[in-house]
Tab-separated table of C-alpha atoms in Angstrom:
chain	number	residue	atom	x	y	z
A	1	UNK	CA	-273.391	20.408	-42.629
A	2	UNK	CA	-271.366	22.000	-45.549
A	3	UNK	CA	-268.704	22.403	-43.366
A	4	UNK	CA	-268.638	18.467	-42.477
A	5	UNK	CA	-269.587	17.684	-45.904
A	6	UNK	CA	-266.614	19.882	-47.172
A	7	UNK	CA	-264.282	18.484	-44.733
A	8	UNK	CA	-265.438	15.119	-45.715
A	9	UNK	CA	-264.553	15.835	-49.416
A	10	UNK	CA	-261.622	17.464	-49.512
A	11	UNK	CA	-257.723	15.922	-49.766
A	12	UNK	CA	-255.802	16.440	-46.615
A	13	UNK	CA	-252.486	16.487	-48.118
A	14	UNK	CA	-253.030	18.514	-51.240
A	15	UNK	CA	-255.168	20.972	-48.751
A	16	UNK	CA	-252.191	21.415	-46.303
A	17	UNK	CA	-249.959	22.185	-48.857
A	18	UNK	CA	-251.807	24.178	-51.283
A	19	UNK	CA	-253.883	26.342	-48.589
A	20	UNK	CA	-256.565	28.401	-49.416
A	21	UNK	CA	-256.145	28.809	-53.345
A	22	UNK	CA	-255.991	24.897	-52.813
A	23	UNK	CA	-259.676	24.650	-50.732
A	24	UNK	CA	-260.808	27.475	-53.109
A	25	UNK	CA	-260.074	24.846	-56.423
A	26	UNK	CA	-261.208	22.161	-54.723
A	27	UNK	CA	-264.817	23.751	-53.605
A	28	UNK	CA	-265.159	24.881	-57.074
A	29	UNK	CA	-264.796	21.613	-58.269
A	30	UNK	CA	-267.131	20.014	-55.938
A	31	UNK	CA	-269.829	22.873	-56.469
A	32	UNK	CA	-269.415	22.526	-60.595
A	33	UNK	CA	-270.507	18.355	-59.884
A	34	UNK	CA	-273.445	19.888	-58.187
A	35	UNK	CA	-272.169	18.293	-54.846
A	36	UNK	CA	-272.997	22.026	-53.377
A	37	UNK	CA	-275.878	24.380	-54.484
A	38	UNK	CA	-274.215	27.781	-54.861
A	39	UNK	CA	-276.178	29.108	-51.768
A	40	UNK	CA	-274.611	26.247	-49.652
A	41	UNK	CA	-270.630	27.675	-50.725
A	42	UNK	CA	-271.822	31.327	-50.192
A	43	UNK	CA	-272.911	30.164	-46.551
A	44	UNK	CA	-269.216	28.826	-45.844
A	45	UNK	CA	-266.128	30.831	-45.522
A	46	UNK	CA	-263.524	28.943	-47.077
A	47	UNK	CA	-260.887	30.209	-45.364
A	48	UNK	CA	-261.931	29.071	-41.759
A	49	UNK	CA	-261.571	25.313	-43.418
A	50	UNK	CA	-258.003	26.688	-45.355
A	51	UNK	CA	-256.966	27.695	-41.335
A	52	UNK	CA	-257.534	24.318	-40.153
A	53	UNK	CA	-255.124	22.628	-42.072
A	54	UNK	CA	-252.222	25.430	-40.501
A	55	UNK	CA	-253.244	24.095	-37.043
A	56	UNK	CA	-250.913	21.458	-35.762
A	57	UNK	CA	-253.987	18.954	-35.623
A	58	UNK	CA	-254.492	19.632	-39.202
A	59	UNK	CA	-251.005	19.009	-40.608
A	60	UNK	CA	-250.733	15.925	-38.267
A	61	UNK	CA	-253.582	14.725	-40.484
A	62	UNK	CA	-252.371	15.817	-44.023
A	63	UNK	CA	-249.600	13.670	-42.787
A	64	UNK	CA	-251.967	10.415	-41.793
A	65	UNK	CA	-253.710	10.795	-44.795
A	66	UNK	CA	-250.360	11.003	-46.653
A	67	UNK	CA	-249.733	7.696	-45.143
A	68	UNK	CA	-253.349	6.557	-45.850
A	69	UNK	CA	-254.024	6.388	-42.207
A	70	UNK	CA	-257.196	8.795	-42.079
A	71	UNK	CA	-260.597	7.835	-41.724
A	72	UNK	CA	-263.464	10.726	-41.714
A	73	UNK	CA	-267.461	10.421	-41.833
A	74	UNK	CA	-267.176	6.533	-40.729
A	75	UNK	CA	-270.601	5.336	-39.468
A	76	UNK	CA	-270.954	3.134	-36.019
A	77	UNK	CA	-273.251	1.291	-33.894
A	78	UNK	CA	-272.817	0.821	-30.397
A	79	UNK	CA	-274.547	-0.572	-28.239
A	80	UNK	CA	-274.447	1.189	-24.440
A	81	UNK	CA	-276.348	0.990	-21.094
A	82	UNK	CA	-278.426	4.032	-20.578
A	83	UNK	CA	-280.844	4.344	-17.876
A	84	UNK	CA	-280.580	0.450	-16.794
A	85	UNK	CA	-281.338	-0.582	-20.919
A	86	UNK	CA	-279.525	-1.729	-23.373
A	87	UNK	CA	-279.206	0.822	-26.298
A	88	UNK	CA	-277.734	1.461	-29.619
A	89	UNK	CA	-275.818	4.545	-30.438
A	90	UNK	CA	-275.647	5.009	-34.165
A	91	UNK	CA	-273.667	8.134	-35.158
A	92	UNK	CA	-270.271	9.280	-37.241
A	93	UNK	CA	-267.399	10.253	-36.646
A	94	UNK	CA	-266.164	13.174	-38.555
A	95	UNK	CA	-261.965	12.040	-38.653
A	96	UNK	CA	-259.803	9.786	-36.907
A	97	UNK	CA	-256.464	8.755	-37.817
A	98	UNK	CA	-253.476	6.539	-36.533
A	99	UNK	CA	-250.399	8.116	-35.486
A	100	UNK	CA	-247.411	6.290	-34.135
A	101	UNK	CA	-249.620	3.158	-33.654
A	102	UNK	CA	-251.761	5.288	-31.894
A	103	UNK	CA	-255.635	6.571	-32.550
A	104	UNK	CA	-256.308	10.209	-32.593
A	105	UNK	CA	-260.001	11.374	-32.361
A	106	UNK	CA	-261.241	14.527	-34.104
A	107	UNK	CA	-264.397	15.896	-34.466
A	108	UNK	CA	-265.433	19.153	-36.242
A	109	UNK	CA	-267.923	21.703	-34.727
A	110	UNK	CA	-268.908	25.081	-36.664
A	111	UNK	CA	-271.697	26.150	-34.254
A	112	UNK	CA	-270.655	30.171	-32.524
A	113	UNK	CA	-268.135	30.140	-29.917
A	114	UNK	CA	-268.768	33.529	-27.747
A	115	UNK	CA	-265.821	35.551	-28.656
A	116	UNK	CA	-266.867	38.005	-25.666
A	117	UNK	CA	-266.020	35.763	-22.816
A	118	UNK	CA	-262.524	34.380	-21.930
A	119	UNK	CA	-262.050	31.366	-24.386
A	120	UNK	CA	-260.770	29.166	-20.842
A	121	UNK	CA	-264.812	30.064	-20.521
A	122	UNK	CA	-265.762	28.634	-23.842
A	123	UNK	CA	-263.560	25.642	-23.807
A	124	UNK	CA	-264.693	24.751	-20.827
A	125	UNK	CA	-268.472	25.206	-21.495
A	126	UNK	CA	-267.788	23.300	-25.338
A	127	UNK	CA	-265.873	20.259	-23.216
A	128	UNK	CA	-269.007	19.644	-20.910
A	129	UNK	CA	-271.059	20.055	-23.601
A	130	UNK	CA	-269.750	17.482	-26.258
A	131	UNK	CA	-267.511	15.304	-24.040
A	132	UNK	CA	-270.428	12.467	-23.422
A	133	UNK	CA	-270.397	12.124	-27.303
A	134	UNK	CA	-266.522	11.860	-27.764
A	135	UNK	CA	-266.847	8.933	-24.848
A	136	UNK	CA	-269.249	7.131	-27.183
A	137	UNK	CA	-267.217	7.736	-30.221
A	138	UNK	CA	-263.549	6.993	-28.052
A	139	UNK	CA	-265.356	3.549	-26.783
A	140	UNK	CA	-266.752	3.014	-30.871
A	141	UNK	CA	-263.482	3.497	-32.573
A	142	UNK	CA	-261.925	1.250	-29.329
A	143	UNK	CA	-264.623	-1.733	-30.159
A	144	UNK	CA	-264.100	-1.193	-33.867
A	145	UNK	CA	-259.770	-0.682	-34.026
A	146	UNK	CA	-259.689	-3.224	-31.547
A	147	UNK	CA	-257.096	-0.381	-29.749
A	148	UNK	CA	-257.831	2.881	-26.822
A	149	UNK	CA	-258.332	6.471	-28.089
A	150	UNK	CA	-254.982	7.829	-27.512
A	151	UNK	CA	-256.256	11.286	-27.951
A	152	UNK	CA	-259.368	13.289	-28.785
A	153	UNK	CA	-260.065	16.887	-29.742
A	154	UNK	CA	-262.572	19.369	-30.977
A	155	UNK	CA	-261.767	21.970	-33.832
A	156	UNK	CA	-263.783	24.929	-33.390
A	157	UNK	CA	-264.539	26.250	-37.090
A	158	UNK	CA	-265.848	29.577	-35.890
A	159	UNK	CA	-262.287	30.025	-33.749
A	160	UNK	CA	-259.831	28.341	-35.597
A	161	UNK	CA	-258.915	26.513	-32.571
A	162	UNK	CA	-258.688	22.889	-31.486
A	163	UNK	CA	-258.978	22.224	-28.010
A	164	UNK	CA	-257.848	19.104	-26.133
A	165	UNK	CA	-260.547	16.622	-24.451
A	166	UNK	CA	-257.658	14.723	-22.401
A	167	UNK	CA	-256.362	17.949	-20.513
């Protein structure tokens, strides 16, 4: 949650360029307004969110935000047919952005990836896992942008990786 709440927080463009003395300021600041209890900070490390934003996916979002074409922690309702009924999917989506008239999808996880096995292994196993919720949040951003889901991926805090859901 600190992670996401962090992420949610935090300027894009300043954090690409100013990297982890940058993040560092920034958290600071955030914990000083009491958005953070110190406990929270001491249960993050700073510079797994500082390596994100020297991933490709990260700088291509320093640059939408630059451009004021970032979105992150936006709320939806969808309604879906599960099991023959009618239901609504309420949820957020941690970042999205437009690129070349296109709409990226991003989501954040910071839950263990198993450094033991091959990560082909672990991407795998993290795709089936989360790729029912990136359909609901590629067909929510589609309803609400009124365009596709060019692209979606999942950063993986814990391996300062992002992996690809359209491979």
């Amino acid at each position: 949650t600190v992670y996401h709440s962090i992420m949610e927080l935090i300027d894009f463009s300043e954090a690409e360029k100013g990297g982890l003395p940058y993040v560092e300021r920034a958290v600071k600041e955030m914990s000083d307004r009491k958005v953070f209890l110190p406990e929270e900070i001491e249960a993050v490390d700073l510079s797994k969110i500082s390596a994100f934003f020297d991933t490709e996916i990260g700088k291509r979002c320093a640059r939408a935000s630059e451009r004021g074409e970032l979105w992150k922690e936006q709320t939806f309702n969808l309604a879906v047919a599960m099991h023959g009924e009618k239901t609504i999917v309420q949820g957020i989506i941690d970042c999205f952005f437009r690129e070349d008239g296109r709409i990226v999808l991003l989501d954040y996880k910071s839950n263990w990836v198993d450094e033991r096995r091959p990560f082909e292994e672990e991407r795998r196993r993290l795709i089936d896992k989360y790729s029912t919720q990136l359909k609901i949040y590629r067909e929510a951003l589609r309803q609400g942008m009124h365009q596709p889901v060019s692209a979606a991926y999942l950063y993986l805090f814990a391996a300062d990786r992002c992996i690809s859901l359209d491979e």
